[in-house]
């Protein structure tokens, strides 16, 4: 089972790992696309980037140093609502090992990376215009590198950027059945944490839904894939809601 996560705009600074080596990343079939993306980023840096605010200046510095900056595991590099709810740094060793085996993150710069892959800070999203490249052309075939059942927790934008054949999308709704937007990220992060702590294994959407039922997780089969029921974090301390 693979759990697909989107990246985040925000990233932790620093790191203690050696500088980026694409040969050390998972999914070596993406090597050519990664080289093209990094070369395009070099051209973007050379052309000059916007440094008009402190945040933009930091982003420009991260991009300029992407080949030489220290690295850290991807699961620790990305921050924000989803990753805060997952809180991989606080997982017990067995659960952390589960994350490193099962979680795959989609980077706009590096394609699919495994949770434990060492990556630098950077500022490239699906909206970034890389000189001489088109994001969709770079990653259109990247999904073919992934094998087996894929639980897709990515945003629609990233799912369209790099389609994964057979991936099962997860719809996030409130206990009243209403779709959630921003707050679904916390629910997704909490779901991954729950899966990791339980050491969940499944080879299909039906098998995962059956397992979730016995485990008391509000993840159910739906027409289009799977449906996750979550509590709004503004009204509950628990991101993943209990069954009614």
PDB file of C-alpha atoms in Angstrom:
ATOM      1  CA  UNK A   1       0.000   0.000   0.000  1.00  0.00           C
ATOM      2  CA  UNK A   2       1.170   3.495  -0.897  1.00  0.00           C
ATOM      3  CA  UNK A   3      -0.237   6.616   0.755  1.00  0.00           C
ATOM      4  CA  UNK A   4       0.080   9.607  -1.580  1.00  0.00           C
ATOM      5  CA  UNK A   5       0.432  13.036   0.016  1.00  0.00           C
ATOM      6  CA  UNK A   6       0.653  16.490  -1.541  1.00  0.00           C
ATOM      7  CA  UNK A   7       3.612  18.729  -0.749  1.00  0.00           C
ATOM      8  CA  UNK A   8       3.195  21.971   1.163  1.00  0.00           C
ATOM      9  CA  UNK A   9       4.041  25.567   0.369  1.00  0.00           C
ATOM     10  CA  UNK A  10       5.783  25.889   3.743  1.00  0.00           C
ATOM     11  CA  UNK A  11       8.890  23.917   4.607  1.00  0.00           C
ATOM     12  CA  UNK A  12      11.183  23.533   7.591  1.00  0.00           C
ATOM     13  CA  UNK A  13      14.502  25.328   7.283  1.00  0.00           C
ATOM     14  CA  UNK A  14      17.942  23.808   7.635  1.00  0.00           C
ATOM     15  CA  UNK A  15      18.816  20.159   7.931  1.00  0.00           C
ATOM     16  CA  UNK A  16      21.724  17.936   8.893  1.00  0.00           C
ATOM     17  CA  UNK A  17      21.938  15.719   5.826  1.00  0.00           C
ATOM     18  CA  UNK A  18      24.382  15.994   2.940  1.00  0.00           C
ATOM     19  CA  UNK A  19      23.388  18.075  -0.080  1.00  0.00           C
ATOM     20  CA  UNK A  20      20.886  16.788  -2.606  1.00  0.00           C
ATOM     21  CA  UNK A  21      21.782  13.796  -4.724  1.00  0.00           C
ATOM     22  CA  UNK A  22      19.011  12.696  -7.041  1.00  0.00           C
ATOM     23  CA  UNK A  23      20.612   9.251  -7.251  1.00  0.00           C
ATOM     24  CA  UNK A  24      19.687   8.779  -3.607  1.00  0.00           C
ATOM     25  CA  UNK A  25      15.981   9.458  -4.110  1.00  0.00           C
ATOM     26  CA  UNK A  26      13.301   6.830  -4.533  1.00  0.00           C
ATOM     27  CA  UNK A  27      11.786   6.086  -7.944  1.00  0.00           C
ATOM     28  CA  UNK A  28      14.963   6.265 -10.051  1.00  0.00           C
ATOM     29  CA  UNK A  29      12.867   6.201 -13.208  1.00  0.00           C
ATOM     30  CA  UNK A  30      12.208   9.899 -12.581  1.00  0.00           C
ATOM     31  CA  UNK A  31      15.916  10.799 -12.880  1.00  0.00           C
ATOM     32  CA  UNK A  32      15.639  12.482 -16.286  1.00  0.00           C
ATOM     33  CA  UNK A  33      12.590  14.555 -15.317  1.00  0.00           C
ATOM     34  CA  UNK A  34      14.303  15.592 -12.081  1.00  0.00           C
ATOM     35  CA  UNK A  35      17.413  16.698 -13.945  1.00  0.00           C
ATOM     36  CA  UNK A  36      15.284  18.760 -16.317  1.00  0.00           C
ATOM     37  CA  UNK A  37      13.375  20.363 -13.432  1.00  0.00           C
ATOM     38  CA  UNK A  38      16.563  21.241 -11.551  1.00  0.00           C
ATOM     39  CA  UNK A  39      18.167  22.676 -14.692  1.00  0.00           C
ATOM     40  CA  UNK A  40      15.068  24.802 -15.251  1.00  0.00           C
ATOM     41  CA  UNK A  41      15.243  26.001 -11.646  1.00  0.00           C
ATOM     42  CA  UNK A  42      18.879  26.990 -12.260  1.00  0.00           C
ATOM     43  CA  UNK A  43      17.662  29.115 -15.172  1.00  0.00           C
ATOM     44  CA  UNK A  44      14.960  30.683 -13.005  1.00  0.00           C
ATOM     45  CA  UNK A  45      17.557  31.589 -10.366  1.00  0.00           C
ATOM     46  CA  UNK A  46      19.926  33.002 -12.981  1.00  0.00           C
ATOM     47  CA  UNK A  47      17.169  35.183 -14.415  1.00  0.00           C
ATOM     48  CA  UNK A  48      16.547  36.746 -11.001  1.00  0.00           C
ATOM     49  CA  UNK A  49      13.776  36.111  -8.500  1.00  0.00           C
ATOM     50  CA  UNK A  50      11.458  38.405  -6.578  1.00  0.00           C
ATOM     51  CA  UNK A  51      13.008  39.339  -3.204  1.00  0.00           C
ATOM     52  CA  UNK A  52      10.632  42.180  -2.342  1.00  0.00           C
ATOM     53  CA  UNK A  53       9.490  40.669   0.968  1.00  0.00           C
ATOM     54  CA  UNK A  54      11.321  38.642   3.623  1.00  0.00           C
ATOM     55  CA  UNK A  55       9.336  35.527   2.665  1.00  0.00           C
ATOM     56  CA  UNK A  56      10.134  35.933  -1.027  1.00  0.00           C
ATOM     57  CA  UNK A  57      13.787  36.609  -0.239  1.00  0.00           C
ATOM     58  CA  UNK A  58      13.995  33.392   1.768  1.00  0.00           C
ATOM     59  CA  UNK A  59      12.320  31.461  -1.050  1.00  0.00           C
ATOM     60  CA  UNK A  60      14.768  32.892  -3.565  1.00  0.00           C
ATOM     61  CA  UNK A  61      17.708  31.964  -1.328  1.00  0.00           C
ATOM     62  CA  UNK A  62      16.384  28.416  -0.907  1.00  0.00           C
ATOM     63  CA  UNK A  63      16.077  27.995  -4.666  1.00  0.00           C
ATOM     64  CA  UNK A  64      19.547  29.393  -5.262  1.00  0.00           C
ATOM     65  CA  UNK A  65      21.046  26.910  -2.783  1.00  0.00           C
ATOM     66  CA  UNK A  66      18.937  23.881  -3.692  1.00  0.00           C
ATOM     67  CA  UNK A  67      21.927  21.862  -4.931  1.00  0.00           C
ATOM     68  CA  UNK A  68      24.225  22.671  -1.996  1.00  0.00           C
ATOM     69  CA  UNK A  69      21.944  23.192   1.007  1.00  0.00           C
ATOM     70  CA  UNK A  70      21.660  20.595   3.798  1.00  0.00           C
ATOM     71  CA  UNK A  71      18.825  18.093   3.552  1.00  0.00           C
ATOM     72  CA  UNK A  72      16.359  16.340   5.840  1.00  0.00           C
ATOM     73  CA  UNK A  73      13.778  13.577   5.319  1.00  0.00           C
ATOM     74  CA  UNK A  74      10.900  14.761   3.167  1.00  0.00           C
ATOM     75  CA  UNK A  75       8.351  13.900   5.849  1.00  0.00           C
ATOM     76  CA  UNK A  76      10.105  16.368   8.174  1.00  0.00           C
ATOM     77  CA  UNK A  77      10.786  19.009   5.521  1.00  0.00           C
ATOM     78  CA  UNK A  78       7.152  19.688   4.706  1.00  0.00           C
ATOM     79  CA  UNK A  79       5.094  21.636   7.250  1.00  0.00           C
ATOM     80  CA  UNK A  80       1.579  23.035   7.427  1.00  0.00           C
ATOM     81  CA  UNK A  81      -1.827  21.742   8.497  1.00  0.00           C
ATOM     82  CA  UNK A  82      -1.588  18.202   7.113  1.00  0.00           C
ATOM     83  CA  UNK A  83       1.977  17.595   8.256  1.00  0.00           C
ATOM     84  CA  UNK A  84       1.371  19.181  11.656  1.00  0.00           C
ATOM     85  CA  UNK A  85      -1.532  16.787  12.209  1.00  0.00           C
ATOM     86  CA  UNK A  86       0.596  13.842  11.133  1.00  0.00           C
ATOM     87  CA  UNK A  87       3.463  15.036  13.372  1.00  0.00           C
ATOM     88  CA  UNK A  88       5.885  12.414  12.122  1.00  0.00           C
ATOM     89  CA  UNK A  89       8.642  13.550  14.476  1.00  0.00           C
ATOM     90  CA  UNK A  90       6.637  12.372  17.483  1.00  0.00           C
ATOM     91  CA  UNK A  91       5.807   8.901  16.134  1.00  0.00           C
ATOM     92  CA  UNK A  92       7.136   5.824  17.868  1.00  0.00           C
ATOM     93  CA  UNK A  93       9.902   4.030  15.908  1.00  0.00           C
ATOM     94  CA  UNK A  94       7.594   1.356  14.471  1.00  0.00           C
ATOM     95  CA  UNK A  95       5.071   3.941  13.299  1.00  0.00           C
ATOM     96  CA  UNK A  96       7.812   6.124  11.849  1.00  0.00           C
ATOM     97  CA  UNK A  97       9.150   3.097   9.969  1.00  0.00           C
ATOM     98  CA  UNK A  98       5.640   2.483   8.586  1.00  0.00           C
ATOM     99  CA  UNK A  99       5.552   6.055   7.268  1.00  0.00           C
ATOM    100  CA  UNK A 100       8.929   5.631   5.595  1.00  0.00           C
ATOM    101  CA  UNK A 101       7.773   2.411   3.921  1.00  0.00           C
ATOM    102  CA  UNK A 102       4.353   3.553   2.791  1.00  0.00           C
ATOM    103  CA  UNK A 103       4.166   7.347   2.412  1.00  0.00           C
ATOM    104  CA  UNK A 104       5.030   8.970  -0.917  1.00  0.00           C
ATOM    105  CA  UNK A 105       4.988  12.751  -1.341  1.00  0.00           C
ATOM    106  CA  UNK A 106       4.565  14.507  -4.672  1.00  0.00           C
ATOM    107  CA  UNK A 107       7.075  17.322  -5.156  1.00  0.00           C
ATOM    108  CA  UNK A 108       6.660  19.818  -7.986  1.00  0.00           C
ATOM    109  CA  UNK A 109      10.464  19.980  -8.247  1.00  0.00           C
ATOM    110  CA  UNK A 110      11.487  16.340  -7.693  1.00  0.00           C
ATOM    111  CA  UNK A 111       8.419  14.321  -8.594  1.00  0.00           C
ATOM    112  CA  UNK A 112       7.432  11.509  -6.248  1.00  0.00           C
ATOM    113  CA  UNK A 113       9.717  11.100  -3.242  1.00  0.00           C
ATOM    114  CA  UNK A 114       9.525   8.669  -0.366  1.00  0.00           C
ATOM    115  CA  UNK A 115       8.956   9.972   3.152  1.00  0.00           C
ATOM    116  CA  UNK A 116      12.540   9.190   4.148  1.00  0.00           C
ATOM    117  CA  UNK A 117      14.192  10.706   1.055  1.00  0.00           C
ATOM    118  CA  UNK A 118      16.619  13.513   1.936  1.00  0.00           C
ATOM    119  CA  UNK A 119      15.614  16.769   0.263  1.00  0.00           C
ATOM    120  CA  UNK A 120      16.541  20.461   0.644  1.00  0.00           C
ATOM    121  CA  UNK A 121      14.222  23.408   1.195  1.00  0.00           C
ATOM    122  CA  UNK A 122      12.909  24.909  -2.054  1.00  0.00           C
ATOM    123  CA  UNK A 123      10.087  27.083  -3.339  1.00  0.00           C
ATOM    124  CA  UNK A 124       8.500  25.500  -6.388  1.00  0.00           C
ATOM    125  CA  UNK A 125       4.811  24.670  -6.672  1.00  0.00           C
ATOM    126  CA  UNK A 126       2.548  23.383  -9.422  1.00  0.00           C
ATOM    127  CA  UNK A 127       2.012  27.056 -10.397  1.00  0.00           C
ATOM    128  CA  UNK A 128       5.714  27.879 -10.782  1.00  0.00           C
ATOM    129  CA  UNK A 129       6.798  28.702 -14.315  1.00  0.00           C
ATOM    130  CA  UNK A 130      10.118  26.974 -14.852  1.00  0.00           C
ATOM    131  CA  UNK A 131      11.905  28.407 -17.912  1.00  0.00           C
ATOM    132  CA  UNK A 132      11.813  25.976 -20.803  1.00  0.00           C
ATOM    133  CA  UNK A 133       9.618  23.401 -19.062  1.00  0.00           C
ATOM    134  CA  UNK A 134       5.946  22.710 -18.462  1.00  0.00           C
ATOM    135  CA  UNK A 135       5.019  21.092 -15.149  1.00  0.00           C
ATOM    136  CA  UNK A 136       2.475  18.751 -16.690  1.00  0.00           C
ATOM    137  CA  UNK A 137       4.922  17.625 -19.344  1.00  0.00           C
ATOM    138  CA  UNK A 138       7.591  16.938 -16.723  1.00  0.00           C
ATOM    139  CA  UNK A 139       5.433  14.764 -14.479  1.00  0.00           C
ATOM    140  CA  UNK A 140       2.696  13.442 -16.784  1.00  0.00           C
ATOM    141  CA  UNK A 141       4.095   9.903 -16.744  1.00  0.00           C
ATOM    142  CA  UNK A 142       5.553   9.911 -13.217  1.00  0.00           C
ATOM    143  CA  UNK A 143       2.626   7.939 -11.806  1.00  0.00           C
ATOM    144  CA  UNK A 144       3.674   4.864 -13.756  1.00  0.00           C
ATOM    145  CA  UNK A 145       6.637   4.525 -11.376  1.00  0.00           C
ATOM    146  CA  UNK A 146       4.280   3.592  -8.534  1.00  0.00           C
ATOM    147  CA  UNK A 147       3.069   0.036  -8.096  1.00  0.00           C
ATOM    148  CA  UNK A 148       0.248  -1.468  -6.073  1.00  0.00           C
ATOM    149  CA  UNK A 149      -2.740  -0.019  -4.231  1.00  0.00           C
ATOM    150  CA  UNK A 150      -2.406   3.755  -3.795  1.00  0.00           C
ATOM    151  CA  UNK A 151      -4.491   5.699  -1.278  1.00  0.00           C
ATOM    152  CA  UNK A 152      -4.599   9.183  -2.789  1.00  0.00           C
ATOM    153  CA  UNK A 153      -4.730  12.054  -0.300  1.00  0.00           C
ATOM    154  CA  UNK A 154      -3.420  14.648  -2.745  1.00  0.00           C
ATOM    155  CA  UNK A 155      -5.217  17.815  -3.770  1.00  0.00           C
ATOM    156  CA  UNK A 156      -6.965  17.731  -7.137  1.00  0.00           C
ATOM    157  CA  UNK A 157      -4.306  20.012  -8.617  1.00  0.00           C
ATOM    158  CA  UNK A 158      -1.473  17.630  -7.788  1.00  0.00           C
ATOM    159  CA  UNK A 159      -3.484  14.561  -8.763  1.00  0.00           C
ATOM    160  CA  UNK A 160      -3.996  16.135 -12.194  1.00  0.00           C
ATOM    161  CA  UNK A 161      -0.335  17.128 -12.459  1.00  0.00           C
ATOM    162  CA  UNK A 162       0.869  13.540 -12.069  1.00  0.00           C
ATOM    163  CA  UNK A 163      -1.989  11.054 -12.492  1.00  0.00           C
ATOM    164  CA  UNK A 164      -1.466   7.685 -10.807  1.00  0.00           C
ATOM    165  CA  UNK A 165      -3.278   4.846 -12.593  1.00  0.00           C
ATOM    166  CA  UNK A 166      -5.739   3.125 -10.274  1.00  0.00           C
ATOM    167  CA  UNK A 167      -5.153   5.464  -7.324  1.00  0.00           C
ATOM    168  CA  UNK A 168      -8.138   5.646  -4.964  1.00  0.00           C
ATOM    169  CA  UNK A 169      -9.066   9.188  -3.986  1.00  0.00           C
ATOM    170  CA  UNK A 170     -10.397  10.080  -0.540  1.00  0.00           C
ATOM    171  CA  UNK A 171     -13.325  12.454  -0.149  1.00  0.00           C
ATOM    172  CA  UNK A 172     -13.315  14.325   3.171  1.00  0.00           C
ATOM    173  CA  UNK A 173     -16.642  15.308   4.724  1.00  0.00           C
ATOM    174  CA  UNK A 174     -17.993  16.586   8.009  1.00  0.00           C
ATOM    175  CA  UNK A 175     -20.185  14.378  10.246  1.00  0.00           C
ATOM    176  CA  UNK A 176     -23.141  16.083   8.535  1.00  0.00           C
ATOM    177  CA  UNK A 177     -21.864  14.964   5.149  1.00  0.00           C
ATOM    178  CA  UNK A 178     -20.668  18.367   3.968  1.00  0.00           C
ATOM    179  CA  UNK A 179     -17.473  18.675   1.963  1.00  0.00           C
ATOM    180  CA  UNK A 180     -14.539  20.262   3.768  1.00  0.00           C
ATOM    181  CA  UNK A 181     -11.833  22.332   2.128  1.00  0.00           C
ATOM    182  CA  UNK A 182      -9.054  23.772   4.294  1.00  0.00           C
ATOM    183  CA  UNK A 183      -9.937  21.621   7.297  1.00  0.00           C
ATOM    184  CA  UNK A 184      -9.705  18.389   5.377  1.00  0.00           C
ATOM    185  CA  UNK A 185      -5.909  18.670   5.595  1.00  0.00           C
ATOM    186  CA  UNK A 186      -5.934  18.113   9.346  1.00  0.00           C
ATOM    187  CA  UNK A 187      -8.166  15.076   8.899  1.00  0.00           C
ATOM    188  CA  UNK A 188      -5.871  13.601   6.274  1.00  0.00           C
ATOM    189  CA  UNK A 189      -2.823  14.084   8.477  1.00  0.00           C
ATOM    190  CA  UNK A 190      -4.594  12.486  11.421  1.00  0.00           C
ATOM    191  CA  UNK A 191      -5.653   9.570   9.217  1.00  0.00           C
ATOM    192  CA  UNK A 192      -2.070   8.872   8.128  1.00  0.00           C
ATOM    193  CA  UNK A 193      -0.936   9.020  11.735  1.00  0.00           C
ATOM    194  CA  UNK A 194      -3.658   6.550  12.740  1.00  0.00           C
ATOM    195  CA  UNK A 195      -2.684   4.194   9.903  1.00  0.00           C
ATOM    196  CA  UNK A 196       0.985   4.389  10.898  1.00  0.00           C
ATOM    197  CA  UNK A 197       0.327   3.784  14.591  1.00  0.00           C
ATOM    198  CA  UNK A 198      -1.834   0.779  13.750  1.00  0.00           C
ATOM    199  CA  UNK A 199       0.623  -0.592  11.179  1.00  0.00           C
ATOM    200  CA  UNK A 200      -2.205  -0.852   8.663  1.00  0.00           C
ATOM    201  CA  UNK A 201      -1.776  -2.981   5.549  1.00  0.00           C
ATOM    202  CA  UNK A 202      -4.257  -3.322   2.701  1.00  0.00           C
ATOM    203  CA  UNK A 203      -4.141  -4.285  -0.953  1.00  0.00           C
ATOM    204  CA  UNK A 204      -7.325  -2.570  -2.110  1.00  0.00           C
ATOM    205  CA  UNK A 205      -9.856   0.091  -1.206  1.00  0.00           C
ATOM    206  CA  UNK A 206     -12.324  -2.575  -0.079  1.00  0.00           C
ATOM    207  CA  UNK A 207      -9.729  -4.197   2.175  1.00  0.00           C
ATOM    208  CA  UNK A 208      -8.770  -0.856   3.713  1.00  0.00           C
ATOM    209  CA  UNK A 209     -12.408   0.078   4.330  1.00  0.00           C
ATOM    210  CA  UNK A 210     -12.994  -3.291   5.993  1.00  0.00           C
ATOM    211  CA  UNK A 211      -9.924  -2.823   8.167  1.00  0.00           C
ATOM    212  CA  UNK A 212     -10.993   0.722   9.096  1.00  0.00           C
ATOM    213  CA  UNK A 213     -14.389  -0.569  10.198  1.00  0.00           C
ATOM    214  CA  UNK A 214     -12.823  -3.006  12.636  1.00  0.00           C
ATOM    215  CA  UNK A 215     -10.354  -0.352  13.823  1.00  0.00           C
ATOM    216  CA  UNK A 216     -13.066   2.232  14.470  1.00  0.00           C
ATOM    217  CA  UNK A 217     -11.768   4.715  11.903  1.00  0.00           C
ATOM    218  CA  UNK A 218     -14.384   6.722   9.963  1.00  0.00           C
ATOM    219  CA  UNK A 219     -13.099   5.671   6.538  1.00  0.00           C
ATOM    220  CA  UNK A 220     -15.732   4.076   4.335  1.00  0.00           C
ATOM    221  CA  UNK A 221     -16.177   2.917   0.761  1.00  0.00           C
ATOM    222  CA  UNK A 222     -17.847   5.446  -1.524  1.00  0.00           C
ATOM    223  CA  UNK A 223     -18.878   5.388  -5.170  1.00  0.00           C
ATOM    224  CA  UNK A 224     -15.850   7.394  -6.260  1.00  0.00           C
ATOM    225  CA  UNK A 225     -13.335   5.837  -3.871  1.00  0.00           C
ATOM    226  CA  UNK A 226     -13.244   6.291  -0.100  1.00  0.00           C
ATOM    227  CA  UNK A 227     -14.925   8.760   2.230  1.00  0.00           C
ATOM    228  CA  UNK A 228     -13.294  10.079   5.415  1.00  0.00           C
ATOM    229  CA  UNK A 229     -15.450  11.752   8.032  1.00  0.00           C
ATOM    230  CA  UNK A 230     -13.650  14.345  10.134  1.00  0.00           C
ATOM    231  CA  UNK A 231     -14.536  16.836  12.809  1.00  0.00           C
ATOM    232  CA  UNK A 232     -13.879  20.505  12.096  1.00  0.00           C
ATOM    233  CA  UNK A 233     -10.699  21.261  14.123  1.00  0.00           C
ATOM    234  CA  UNK A 234     -12.277  24.548  15.208  1.00  0.00           C
ATOM    235  CA  UNK A 235     -14.988  22.691  17.116  1.00  0.00           C
ATOM    236  CA  UNK A 236     -13.183  19.513  18.182  1.00  0.00           C
ATOM    237  CA  UNK A 237      -9.734  18.601  19.420  1.00  0.00           C
ATOM    238  CA  UNK A 238      -9.885  15.402  17.326  1.00  0.00           C
ATOM    239  CA  UNK A 239      -9.326  15.815  13.589  1.00  0.00           C
ATOM    240  CA  UNK A 240     -10.651  12.383  12.691  1.00  0.00           C
ATOM    241  CA  UNK A 241     -14.227  12.165  13.882  1.00  0.00           C
ATOM    242  CA  UNK A 242     -15.698   9.194  15.690  1.00  0.00           C
ATOM    243  CA  UNK A 243     -18.491   7.232  14.140  1.00  0.00           C
ATOM    244  CA  UNK A 244     -22.000   8.214  15.092  1.00  0.00           C
TER     245      UNK A 244
END
